XYZ file of C-alpha atoms in Angstrom:
757
model
C 115.399 104.004 110.783
C 117.091 102.692 113.949
C 116.331 99.062 114.789
C 115.756 98.014 118.399
C 118.570 96.031 119.985
C 119.685 96.812 123.513
C 123.430 96.518 122.795
C 123.553 97.592 119.158
C 122.417 100.552 117.092
C 121.504 99.300 113.624
C 120.541 101.297 110.539
C 119.684 100.040 107.068
C 118.756 103.431 105.637
C 120.367 105.119 102.647
C 118.026 108.130 102.705
C 120.119 111.331 102.398
C 118.356 113.043 105.325
C 119.100 110.060 107.563
C 122.671 109.497 106.382
C 123.875 112.830 107.767
C 122.276 111.963 111.116
C 123.911 108.532 110.975
C 127.265 110.285 110.581
C 126.705 111.426 114.161
C 125.109 108.297 115.581
C 127.815 106.034 114.147
C 130.779 108.252 114.919
C 133.797 106.580 116.491
C 135.501 108.207 119.478
C 137.457 107.477 122.633
C 137.564 110.814 124.480
C 140.744 111.910 122.718
C 139.886 111.553 119.035
C 136.521 111.442 117.304
C 135.758 110.540 113.685
C 132.332 111.096 112.179
C 130.673 108.129 110.513
C 131.202 109.206 106.922
C 131.343 106.603 104.175
C 134.924 105.847 103.199
C 133.990 106.063 99.514
C 131.980 109.284 99.951
C 128.540 110.276 98.707
C 127.091 111.769 95.530
C 128.001 115.453 95.260
C 124.420 116.617 95.913
C 124.264 114.927 99.330
C 124.690 117.048 102.463
C 127.506 115.794 104.678
C 129.691 116.947 107.568
C 133.008 115.152 107.187
C 135.059 115.544 110.312
C 137.792 114.332 112.628
C 138.433 116.047 115.971
C 140.806 116.017 118.939
C 139.386 116.885 122.348
C 140.729 120.258 123.471
C 142.489 120.969 120.156
C 141.368 124.337 118.854
C 142.078 127.401 116.791
C 141.079 131.015 117.364
C 138.454 132.883 115.374
C 137.953 136.604 115.337
C 134.659 137.761 116.841
C 133.220 140.773 115.059
C 130.818 143.142 116.812
C 128.782 145.770 115.029
C 128.964 147.811 118.231
C 131.869 146.696 120.386
C 131.778 147.682 124.036
C 134.323 147.212 126.791
C 134.882 143.619 127.801
C 133.329 142.069 124.690
C 135.438 139.154 123.532
C 137.643 139.723 120.489
C 138.304 136.082 119.666
C 136.996 132.648 120.521
C 138.361 129.140 120.493
C 136.690 126.529 118.318
C 137.298 122.843 117.790
C 138.703 122.275 114.343
C 138.387 119.585 111.761
C 141.807 117.960 111.429
C 143.423 115.726 108.822
C 140.982 113.481 106.952
C 142.073 109.831 107.004
C 138.683 108.283 106.270
C 138.964 108.032 102.507
C 139.148 104.566 100.890
C 137.806 104.068 97.389
C 137.364 100.551 95.979
C 137.500 99.750 92.253
C 136.393 96.441 90.724
C 137.192 96.001 87.041
C 137.128 99.777 86.698
C 133.812 100.249 88.529
C 133.984 102.358 91.660
C 132.147 100.910 94.637
C 129.264 103.140 95.667
C 126.039 102.457 97.481
C 124.426 104.838 94.996
C 125.586 103.029 91.884
C 125.281 99.415 90.778
C 122.908 97.367 92.964
C 122.915 97.060 96.745
C 121.879 93.491 97.562
C 122.296 93.884 101.310
C 123.250 96.767 103.612
C 123.471 97.220 107.353
C 125.386 99.582 109.599
C 125.962 98.700 113.266
C 127.358 100.314 116.385
C 128.311 97.551 118.810
C 128.525 99.019 122.289
C 130.001 95.881 123.862
C 132.961 95.548 121.506
C 133.463 99.270 120.830
C 133.364 99.204 117.032
C 131.150 100.383 114.203
C 130.542 98.015 111.296
C 129.212 98.338 107.786
C 128.088 95.199 105.962
C 127.356 95.438 102.230
C 126.669 92.974 99.449
C 127.121 94.929 96.237
C 126.795 94.158 92.556
C 128.806 96.420 90.286
C 127.368 97.841 87.071
C 129.319 95.095 85.235
C 127.663 92.392 87.378
C 130.554 91.587 89.740
C 129.380 90.802 93.278
C 131.406 91.576 96.402
C 130.644 91.113 100.074
C 132.176 94.034 101.952
C 132.690 94.384 105.703
C 134.194 97.566 107.142
C 135.032 97.861 110.834
C 136.115 101.070 112.560
C 137.585 101.476 116.008
C 138.910 104.356 118.097
C 140.877 102.587 120.795
C 140.112 103.271 124.453
C 143.392 101.559 125.364
C 145.612 103.307 122.764
C 143.785 106.645 122.489
C 145.895 107.933 119.584
C 144.677 105.054 117.387
C 141.812 105.054 114.910
C 141.671 102.176 112.455
C 139.634 101.041 109.461
C 139.539 97.296 108.865
C 138.259 96.792 105.297
C 137.453 93.212 104.228
C 136.193 92.091 100.822
C 134.996 88.684 99.704
C 134.588 88.038 96.001
C 131.390 86.179 95.172
C 131.783 85.844 91.404
C 134.779 87.942 90.370
C 138.299 86.951 89.356
C 140.567 89.891 88.660
C 142.210 93.036 89.914
C 141.073 94.971 92.974
C 142.243 98.554 93.461
C 142.036 100.488 96.714
C 142.734 104.233 96.640
C 143.395 105.376 100.201
C 143.627 109.092 100.921
C 145.299 111.093 103.683
C 144.185 114.698 103.256
C 145.597 117.676 105.126
C 143.529 120.364 103.394
C 140.321 120.439 105.462
C 137.831 123.010 106.739
C 135.061 123.237 109.308
C 131.337 123.036 108.707
C 129.375 126.274 108.987
C 125.754 127.396 108.792
C 125.045 131.151 109.034
C 121.365 130.469 109.786
C 121.818 128.379 112.949
C 123.284 129.978 116.121
C 124.121 126.526 117.484
C 126.930 125.987 114.938
C 129.674 128.178 113.466
C 128.254 130.877 111.216
C 131.273 131.681 109.093
C 133.716 129.875 106.821
C 137.300 129.947 107.991
C 140.371 127.901 107.217
C 142.029 126.921 110.466
C 144.678 124.342 109.635
C 147.696 124.577 107.334
C 149.898 121.696 106.267
C 153.533 122.356 107.154
C 155.158 119.084 106.064
C 154.308 115.847 104.260
C 156.666 112.886 104.247
C 156.913 109.119 104.282
C 159.113 107.441 106.871
C 159.473 103.710 107.571
C 156.364 102.894 105.465
C 154.368 105.425 107.462
C 152.731 108.444 105.811
C 152.986 111.588 107.942
C 151.226 114.937 107.652
C 152.217 117.742 110.012
C 149.850 120.680 110.338
C 149.588 123.843 112.401
C 146.631 125.966 113.366
C 146.601 129.421 111.847
C 146.023 131.460 115.010
C 146.481 129.383 118.179
C 149.827 127.938 117.050
C 148.932 124.364 117.998
C 150.406 121.480 116.027
C 149.007 118.110 115.036
C 150.504 115.085 113.308
C 148.547 112.358 111.573
C 150.257 109.106 110.640
C 148.853 106.396 108.373
C 150.090 102.890 107.615
C 148.457 100.287 105.377
C 148.701 96.547 105.912
C 147.257 94.287 103.203
C 146.608 90.566 103.507
C 147.377 89.847 99.842
C 150.514 90.254 97.793
C 150.050 93.751 96.464
C 151.545 96.683 94.647
C 151.417 100.078 96.348
C 151.884 103.307 94.436
C 152.214 106.410 96.575
C 151.833 109.972 95.390
C 151.683 113.267 97.235
C 151.319 116.984 96.773
C 151.558 119.863 99.223
C 148.263 118.975 100.891
C 147.707 115.218 100.752
C 149.053 111.696 100.356
C 147.414 109.053 98.166
C 148.146 105.330 98.219
C 146.948 103.181 95.328
C 146.916 99.515 96.359
C 146.481 96.824 93.695
C 146.102 93.057 94.048
C 144.264 90.148 92.452
C 141.391 88.222 93.961
C 139.580 85.018 93.025
C 135.915 84.173 93.501
C 135.356 82.798 96.991
C 138.500 84.422 98.412
C 138.701 87.036 101.168
C 141.253 89.847 101.335
C 141.763 92.597 103.876
C 143.155 96.139 104.012
C 143.813 97.591 107.466
C 144.415 101.317 107.658
C 146.078 102.313 110.919
C 145.762 106.017 111.763
C 147.532 107.788 114.606
C 146.889 111.338 115.835
C 149.115 113.343 118.182
C 148.950 117.016 119.162
C 151.271 119.572 120.713
C 149.048 120.108 123.759
C 149.984 116.658 125.025
C 153.198 115.777 123.145
C 156.415 117.784 122.924
C 157.313 116.121 119.615
C 154.153 115.215 117.717
C 155.915 113.506 114.814
C 158.137 111.271 116.904
C 155.270 110.434 119.240
C 153.088 109.480 116.275
C 155.779 107.199 114.838
C 156.337 105.513 118.208
C 152.606 104.971 118.666
C 152.309 103.560 115.139
C 155.124 101.095 115.696
C 153.554 100.039 118.986
C 150.078 99.336 117.604
C 151.234 97.648 114.389
C 153.352 95.227 116.408
C 150.110 94.014 117.964
C 147.785 91.706 116.097
C 144.457 93.092 114.999
C 142.664 90.508 117.112
C 144.612 91.657 120.175
C 143.633 95.276 119.544
C 139.997 94.252 119.288
C 140.268 92.110 122.404
C 141.807 94.940 124.446
C 138.906 97.168 123.374
C 136.369 94.575 124.446
C 138.166 93.957 127.747
C 138.136 97.691 128.489
C 134.417 97.861 127.801
C 133.668 94.741 129.843
C 135.236 96.463 132.845
C 133.417 99.701 132.057
C 129.985 98.114 131.722
C 130.465 96.031 134.859
C 130.164 99.246 136.863
C 128.281 101.556 134.499
C 125.465 99.390 133.157
C 121.916 100.347 134.043
C 119.668 97.384 133.305
C 115.953 97.699 132.598
C 113.800 94.658 131.940
C 110.549 95.187 130.077
C 111.402 97.935 127.585
C 114.077 97.074 125.010
C 113.714 100.333 123.091
C 114.360 102.312 126.252
C 117.200 99.988 127.285
C 118.859 100.660 123.938
C 118.587 104.404 124.598
C 120.156 104.045 128.047
C 123.072 102.013 126.716
C 123.575 104.470 123.862
C 123.641 107.415 126.279
C 126.124 105.819 128.645
C 128.354 104.678 125.788
C 128.376 108.162 124.278
C 129.455 109.631 127.599
C 132.447 107.291 127.548
C 133.251 108.162 123.924
C 133.010 111.894 124.677
C 134.807 112.391 127.966
C 138.375 113.647 128.037
C 140.504 111.454 130.222
C 143.329 113.885 130.969
C 143.746 117.340 132.505
C 143.838 119.014 129.078
C 140.249 118.342 128.082
C 136.679 118.038 129.259
C 133.382 117.082 127.576
C 132.128 119.225 124.716
C 128.410 119.854 124.280
C 128.498 117.570 121.224
C 131.261 115.304 122.447
C 133.565 114.403 119.554
C 130.714 113.651 117.182
C 130.311 116.989 115.422
C 130.905 120.714 115.415
C 127.744 121.981 117.118
C 128.535 124.655 119.713
C 132.062 124.724 118.228
C 133.425 122.103 120.599
C 132.918 124.251 123.700
C 132.659 123.058 127.276
C 129.721 124.407 129.319
C 128.126 123.942 132.759
C 126.659 120.796 131.208
C 129.740 118.903 132.355
C 129.247 119.498 136.063
C 125.476 119.388 136.412
C 124.543 116.774 133.818
C 127.530 114.560 132.991
C 129.931 114.513 135.909
C 127.418 112.741 138.207
C 127.607 109.634 136.018
C 131.388 109.438 136.227
C 131.443 110.326 139.913
C 129.132 107.415 140.740
C 130.670 104.854 138.376
C 134.267 105.866 137.529
C 135.441 108.421 140.115
C 138.929 108.786 138.590
C 137.441 110.240 135.402
C 135.313 112.583 137.541
C 138.464 113.713 139.305
C 140.135 114.438 135.957
C 137.176 116.573 134.895
C 137.334 118.577 138.109
C 141.102 118.877 137.759
C 140.542 120.510 134.374
C 138.491 123.217 136.117
C 141.194 123.661 138.731
C 143.820 124.028 135.999
C 141.715 126.829 134.460
C 141.319 128.749 137.727
C 143.822 131.470 136.774
C 141.966 131.999 133.500
C 138.737 132.294 135.526
C 140.370 134.937 137.719
C 141.375 136.851 134.607
C 137.833 136.566 133.260
C 136.461 138.004 136.501
C 138.740 141.037 136.225
C 137.573 141.614 132.653
C 133.993 141.750 133.929
C 134.902 144.281 136.589
C 135.357 142.098 139.661
C 138.224 142.975 141.972
C 138.331 139.578 143.645
C 137.491 135.995 142.898
C 137.193 133.891 139.784
C 134.411 133.699 137.203
C 134.424 130.642 134.980
C 133.570 131.382 131.335
C 130.180 130.303 130.051
C 131.684 128.446 127.107
C 135.330 127.672 126.566
C 138.009 125.218 125.514
C 141.275 126.708 126.752
C 139.815 128.657 129.674
C 138.861 132.065 128.249
C 135.334 133.193 127.417
C 133.963 132.266 123.991
C 130.433 133.625 124.351
C 129.857 136.641 122.117
C 126.325 137.231 123.417
C 126.750 138.122 127.067
C 123.031 138.284 127.952
C 122.574 134.521 127.652
C 126.276 133.692 127.931
C 128.664 135.452 130.304
C 125.748 136.617 132.469
C 125.121 133.002 133.508
C 127.167 133.422 136.656
C 125.580 130.279 138.042
C 128.331 128.302 136.283
C 130.545 129.205 139.250
C 128.120 127.606 141.689
C 127.579 124.634 139.361
C 131.294 123.888 139.366
C 131.540 124.412 143.126
C 128.536 122.124 143.642
C 130.280 119.228 141.921
C 133.507 119.762 143.842
C 131.374 119.349 146.964
C 129.578 116.304 145.559
C 132.985 114.785 144.795
C 133.986 115.200 148.416
C 130.719 113.751 149.714
C 130.991 110.709 147.440
C 134.724 110.014 147.792
C 135.702 111.646 151.112
C 138.996 112.418 149.369
C 140.300 115.058 151.742
C 143.606 115.343 149.868
C 141.716 116.517 146.771
C 139.851 119.066 148.892
C 143.101 120.422 150.265
C 144.971 120.484 146.961
C 142.219 121.666 144.583
C 138.605 121.880 145.750
C 139.132 124.418 148.517
C 140.829 126.982 146.306
C 138.085 126.695 143.687
C 135.390 127.146 146.350
C 137.216 130.098 147.899
C 137.622 131.941 144.609
C 134.046 131.284 143.464
C 132.740 132.424 146.851
C 134.687 135.664 146.493
C 132.956 136.289 143.184
C 129.514 136.163 144.818
C 130.570 138.688 147.443
C 131.792 141.029 144.712
C 128.621 140.514 142.648
C 125.927 140.628 145.315
C 124.887 143.242 147.854
C 122.755 143.655 150.956
C 119.298 145.200 150.763
C 117.015 145.252 153.777
C 119.226 142.756 155.576
C 119.178 140.124 152.808
C 121.942 139.308 150.341
C 120.850 139.761 146.719
C 122.366 139.128 143.319
C 121.366 141.365 140.410
C 121.755 141.374 136.610
C 122.401 137.691 136.028
C 120.898 135.007 133.823
C 119.791 131.649 135.152
C 119.696 128.343 133.269
C 116.570 129.476 131.384
C 117.993 131.317 128.374
C 114.565 132.703 127.451
C 114.776 134.991 130.517
C 117.945 137.081 130.701
C 119.610 139.698 132.908
C 117.301 139.500 135.901
C 117.580 140.247 139.587
C 117.612 137.389 142.070
C 117.254 134.410 139.810
C 116.193 131.713 142.287
C 118.504 129.060 140.858
C 121.528 131.377 140.935
C 120.857 132.595 144.463
C 120.249 129.200 146.025
C 123.281 127.680 144.296
C 125.422 130.670 145.348
C 124.202 130.115 148.890
C 125.425 126.513 148.736
C 128.723 127.672 147.231
C 129.284 130.159 150.075
C 128.230 127.659 152.734
C 130.695 125.053 151.526
C 133.493 127.572 151.086
C 133.200 128.143 154.839
C 133.157 124.395 155.493
C 136.204 123.850 153.267
C 138.051 126.543 155.173
C 137.574 124.502 158.332
C 138.519 121.254 156.563
C 141.770 122.721 155.256
C 142.496 124.195 158.673
C 142.448 120.662 160.106
C 143.835 118.583 157.219
C 146.037 120.927 155.161
C 148.316 123.926 155.135
C 145.704 126.667 155.436
C 148.265 129.326 156.298
C 150.166 128.769 153.058
C 147.030 128.747 150.890
C 145.575 131.805 152.623
C 148.841 133.692 152.169
C 149.063 132.749 148.492
C 145.543 133.962 147.633
C 145.317 136.709 150.274
C 142.488 135.126 152.257
C 141.547 136.331 155.754
C 139.256 134.955 158.452
C 137.193 138.132 158.188
C 136.489 137.341 154.535
C 135.371 133.815 155.432
C 133.110 135.237 158.132
C 131.495 137.453 155.483
C 130.799 134.373 153.345
C 128.986 132.786 156.253
C 126.836 135.845 156.812
C 126.003 136.070 153.112
C 124.798 132.490 152.816
C 122.772 132.777 156.010
C 121.070 135.898 154.654
C 120.727 134.885 150.997
C 117.475 136.123 149.477
C 115.432 133.376 147.830
C 112.348 134.605 145.929
C 109.117 133.167 147.337
C 105.482 133.918 146.545
C 103.466 133.249 149.673
C 100.100 133.366 147.914
C 101.078 130.784 145.286
C 103.475 128.906 147.590
C 106.143 128.703 144.912
C 109.538 130.133 144.097
C 109.378 132.792 141.375
C 112.159 132.346 138.849
C 113.288 135.918 139.583
C 112.014 139.212 140.967
C 109.835 140.119 137.962
C 109.072 136.805 136.281
C 105.541 136.388 137.604
C 104.588 139.940 136.621
C 105.170 139.272 132.918
C 102.524 138.159 130.459
C 102.416 134.425 129.787
C 103.552 133.368 126.310
C 100.664 132.631 123.936
C 101.275 128.917 123.592
C 97.958 128.025 121.863
C 98.696 130.466 119.015
C 102.321 129.401 118.511
C 102.656 127.086 115.484
C 104.497 123.844 116.121
C 106.984 124.712 113.385
C 108.009 127.831 115.372
C 109.810 125.719 117.964
C 112.516 126.105 119.088
C 111.561 129.713 119.749
C 115.159 130.957 119.547
C 115.199 130.255 115.808
C 111.961 132.150 115.101
C 111.670 135.107 117.498
C 113.959 137.968 118.461
C 115.439 137.470 121.955
C 113.915 140.689 123.277
C 110.479 139.491 122.273
C 110.979 136.228 124.123
C 112.404 137.951 127.228
C 109.154 139.875 127.783
C 107.110 136.751 128.477
C 106.744 133.968 130.965
C 108.241 131.188 128.873
C 111.091 128.873 129.829
C 113.466 127.178 127.471
C 114.365 124.602 130.118
C 114.240 123.682 133.787
C 115.449 126.541 135.990
C 113.769 126.745 139.385
C 112.752 123.114 138.927
C 116.437 122.207 138.487
C 117.298 124.035 141.705
C 114.672 122.001 143.535
C 116.340 118.828 142.319
C 119.878 119.806 143.270
C 118.989 121.414 146.620
C 115.672 119.890 147.595
C 116.075 120.553 151.306
C 115.935 124.314 150.795
C 112.143 124.260 150.320
C 109.031 122.572 151.635
C 107.591 119.781 149.501
C 104.447 121.825 148.805
C 106.559 124.658 147.380
C 108.431 122.218 145.177
C 105.178 120.663 143.965
C 103.523 123.999 143.218
C 106.607 125.276 141.438
C 106.774 122.147 139.300
C 103.116 122.472 138.329
C 103.534 126.130 137.441
C 106.728 125.911 135.402
C 105.707 122.751 133.591
C 102.943 124.696 131.840
C 105.310 127.352 130.486
C 108.412 125.304 129.629
C 109.024 124.512 125.952
C 111.897 122.047 126.518
C 113.616 123.670 123.535
C 116.844 122.751 125.328
C 117.946 119.132 125.479
C 118.825 119.736 129.149
C 115.202 119.960 130.233
C 113.094 116.803 130.010
C 115.481 114.766 132.159
C 115.074 117.211 135.054
C 111.294 117.227 134.763
C 111.417 113.434 134.755
C 113.499 113.359 137.938
C 111.223 115.812 139.709
C 108.015 114.091 138.558
C 109.394 110.877 140.059
C 110.203 112.656 143.320
C 106.693 114.090 143.454
C 105.107 110.677 142.941
C 103.896 111.037 139.359
C 105.725 108.014 137.957
C 103.676 107.939 134.753
C 104.663 111.519 133.923
C 108.272 110.805 134.901
C 108.281 107.872 132.492
C 106.912 109.992 129.631
C 109.612 112.625 130.137
C 112.220 109.893 130.456
C 111.298 108.326 127.116
C 111.760 111.727 125.465
C 115.182 111.986 127.093
C 116.544 108.550 126.231
C 115.502 108.643 122.568
C 116.351 112.283 121.784
C 119.270 111.594 119.436
C 118.304 108.126 118.278
C 114.977 109.545 117.075
C 116.419 112.987 116.206
C 113.555 114.668 118.042
C 115.316 118.058 118.141
C 116.112 117.823 114.411
C 119.780 118.786 114.843
C 121.498 115.497 115.678
C 123.414 115.925 112.411
C 125.521 118.553 114.238
C 126.436 116.091 116.989
C 125.000 114.204 119.921
C 123.559 116.038 122.928
C 125.990 114.921 125.612
C 124.227 116.676 128.510
C 121.058 114.833 127.581
C 123.074 111.599 127.670
C 124.074 112.414 131.228
C 120.466 113.336 131.907
C 119.405 109.867 130.817
C 121.628 108.317 133.474
C 120.420 110.798 136.077
C 116.817 110.107 135.129
C 117.337 106.448 135.971
C 119.460 106.745 139.091
C 118.324 110.069 140.592
C 114.813 109.861 139.163
C 113.441 106.338 139.437
C 116.205 105.259 141.822
C 115.576 108.332 143.969
C 119.297 108.740 144.722
C 120.502 111.820 146.594
C 123.985 112.462 147.944
C 123.899 114.745 150.974
C 126.195 115.743 153.793
C 124.176 113.411 156.007
C 124.625 110.362 153.782
C 123.334 108.495 150.751
C 119.580 108.246 150.124
C 117.401 106.124 147.852
C 113.678 106.486 147.228
C 113.025 104.053 144.363
C 109.917 103.834 142.204
C 109.242 101.762 139.093
C 107.178 102.611 135.991
C 104.347 100.244 135.107
C 105.861 98.918 131.822
C 109.023 97.695 133.547
C 109.536 94.390 135.315
C 112.681 95.443 137.172
C 115.830 97.561 136.944
C 119.338 97.443 138.401
C 122.254 99.848 138.799
C 125.445 100.200 140.833
C 127.035 103.243 142.456
C 130.419 103.959 144.027
C 130.138 105.654 147.394
C 132.899 106.224 149.946
C 135.015 103.245 148.831
C 131.978 100.982 148.546
C 130.093 99.620 145.583
C 126.352 99.414 146.199
C 124.037 97.506 143.868
C 120.372 98.494 143.772
C 117.727 96.200 142.303
C 114.102 97.326 142.111
C 111.040 95.360 141.025
C 107.337 95.839 141.628
C 107.477 94.017 144.968
C 110.701 95.105 146.628
C 113.961 97.023 146.576
C 117.138 95.017 147.173
C 120.355 96.827 148.162
C 123.539 94.774 148.048
C 127.033 95.701 149.210
C 129.352 94.463 146.446
C 132.585 95.978 147.773
C 133.724 97.681 150.969
C 132.816 97.781 154.629
C 129.348 98.063 156.122
C 127.755 101.475 155.779
C 124.546 103.239 156.725
C 122.169 103.978 153.860
C 118.709 105.533 153.782
C 115.921 103.900 151.774
C 112.404 105.361 151.630
C 113.050 107.535 154.702
C 114.385 104.679 156.829
C 118.004 104.136 157.874
C 119.664 100.724 157.418
C 123.158 99.405 157.982
C 124.144 97.688 154.771
C 126.496 94.789 155.531
C 125.704 92.405 152.692
C 122.097 92.642 151.480
C 118.873 94.211 152.661
C 115.411 93.747 151.182
C 112.855 96.522 151.546
C 109.305 95.544 150.628
């Protein structure tokens, strides 16, 4: 049970079914490392648990077996791996082992504090022998020193004089979680990490490990600092290090064990071991209070720009803060990593990066912390050669095709119908490169990275599509709706490809003026004739439209299918993908998530408002929202169409999805795209924000339960603050020079503050 507090997530539950979910909700991460919220002392053997520690972008390879292997099917896939386990700390009092499932728990509370960046566990425990201890355990993954994870373990004796024993473990023999019955997690057991060396150096315990197939290396370093005079006995074998720490305590006294843990990997460090030792020496020279203060200072600066404030709904405000905080915990902050579908909180979707990053999560960073957005786009640029290789594998002679799911850049989807066939990922990535330019006007980034990505993705559309009856069409692709696969002229794909082609032409002209177009064109073999063909293709792109219904069909045949029998489908049969064969689902009008409706959000000017309204009404009736990427989009579009009550209902479902475990799989990790969708629901939905070539637009509305809300956005070297209440909208220029903005279809020059009633 999660208590309501807008800046804290609090749980007092010890129910087994909730503890495994709490492992996700109370995980500790900083974008580089992530540690699930497992109890240091462990659980009873019968309890289900997923014990894990992960590094963003650190992976091994797994063989992919096909019963019938055809040309181009992948032979291996990358997967995030569970690395060295440093969480273990057992506490013994007069021979009794501390456990929340033994003795008597007099008080218990677990807290995630999103202002200070720590998780805390507070326990008052009476041992079977009657000894009472007050225990406080704090965990932190440092945003300032990303290699650092620490456990700060404090005990206060209430009525016990005698010996305390800590047994701290550092375990190199680990494996990943698997479930053969759920396609959203790994389905097979494999051992991915082997210990290559264990040693102790300068009071630091080191374990060096190497992945079995990818050849990547990782070092974990652990150092213990104890407040009391103590005796430490260290033992090791070929797979682990154990430190037994003994000291005496008196009733009323407080003692502390701090376990400093450092992780380094060979993707980022040429010498993992030496880098780990240097990082350990650096952090242990700092006081614990200074480490905590630096974390809080980092978050103060983060929240100053990122906070979205809602007055009048504390439960919803908690969900917004949780979503934004999880985005920060999840995002890679270097060119080697991105944002996994489950962040660093679990192993769902095997740590892969999807289109989720660009369409659902990157907007938050672009509008609040543009440097992080630039890093995410730079990751895609760095993987452009791999995307070219992927395109050749799928038969394309030119261009680049980004993989549907990946870590290192190659395709990891073994089911091409709902994986590799989602060519729209190319347009999704291109779309956000364009949005980056519109928000930042960073022409140097366009010249150095964006243009080449847009050129190569545009080439892919020309090699995929064809002309029929004078219109450009794209066949045999899958749109965002994974319940409808391998179709001709998916509306979302076509309209996004059109935008991709249009902006490839525009970028060609931008580079011609601001960069070395001749050099780039020579390097990739680009001609003016090819660019001319892009322009003709986007001008003649076929977009499905039903004149009688005044809506956009999802594809050429969608409306001719039978509608799914929703009234006869038992509630327990959702999500459909876990209960029906894909072919059965494909034969019906049923949507897993927003598809055409998503296109109408991203490119609203492509259609008349009546078409958008009719499409929304039609698809809403046949969408299951089995995907966590769906309700946020329906919320945004309901707000645009003036149904604020419906927008609010969808928004509540979005903000509380993981906190209330509404999809029943939060144990496998948070839903990071949904977290981004929460932010978009506020800013793009109720705030009515749109970023277009013609400027920045707001069309704010406010749900009835709220008193007011506030957010800030970065736009072209300005910071704009928007405050909305039931009477007025106030736009304030916090930083930068005066700029024209559009509010509720009227243009204003924002110099300091404007009030729109």
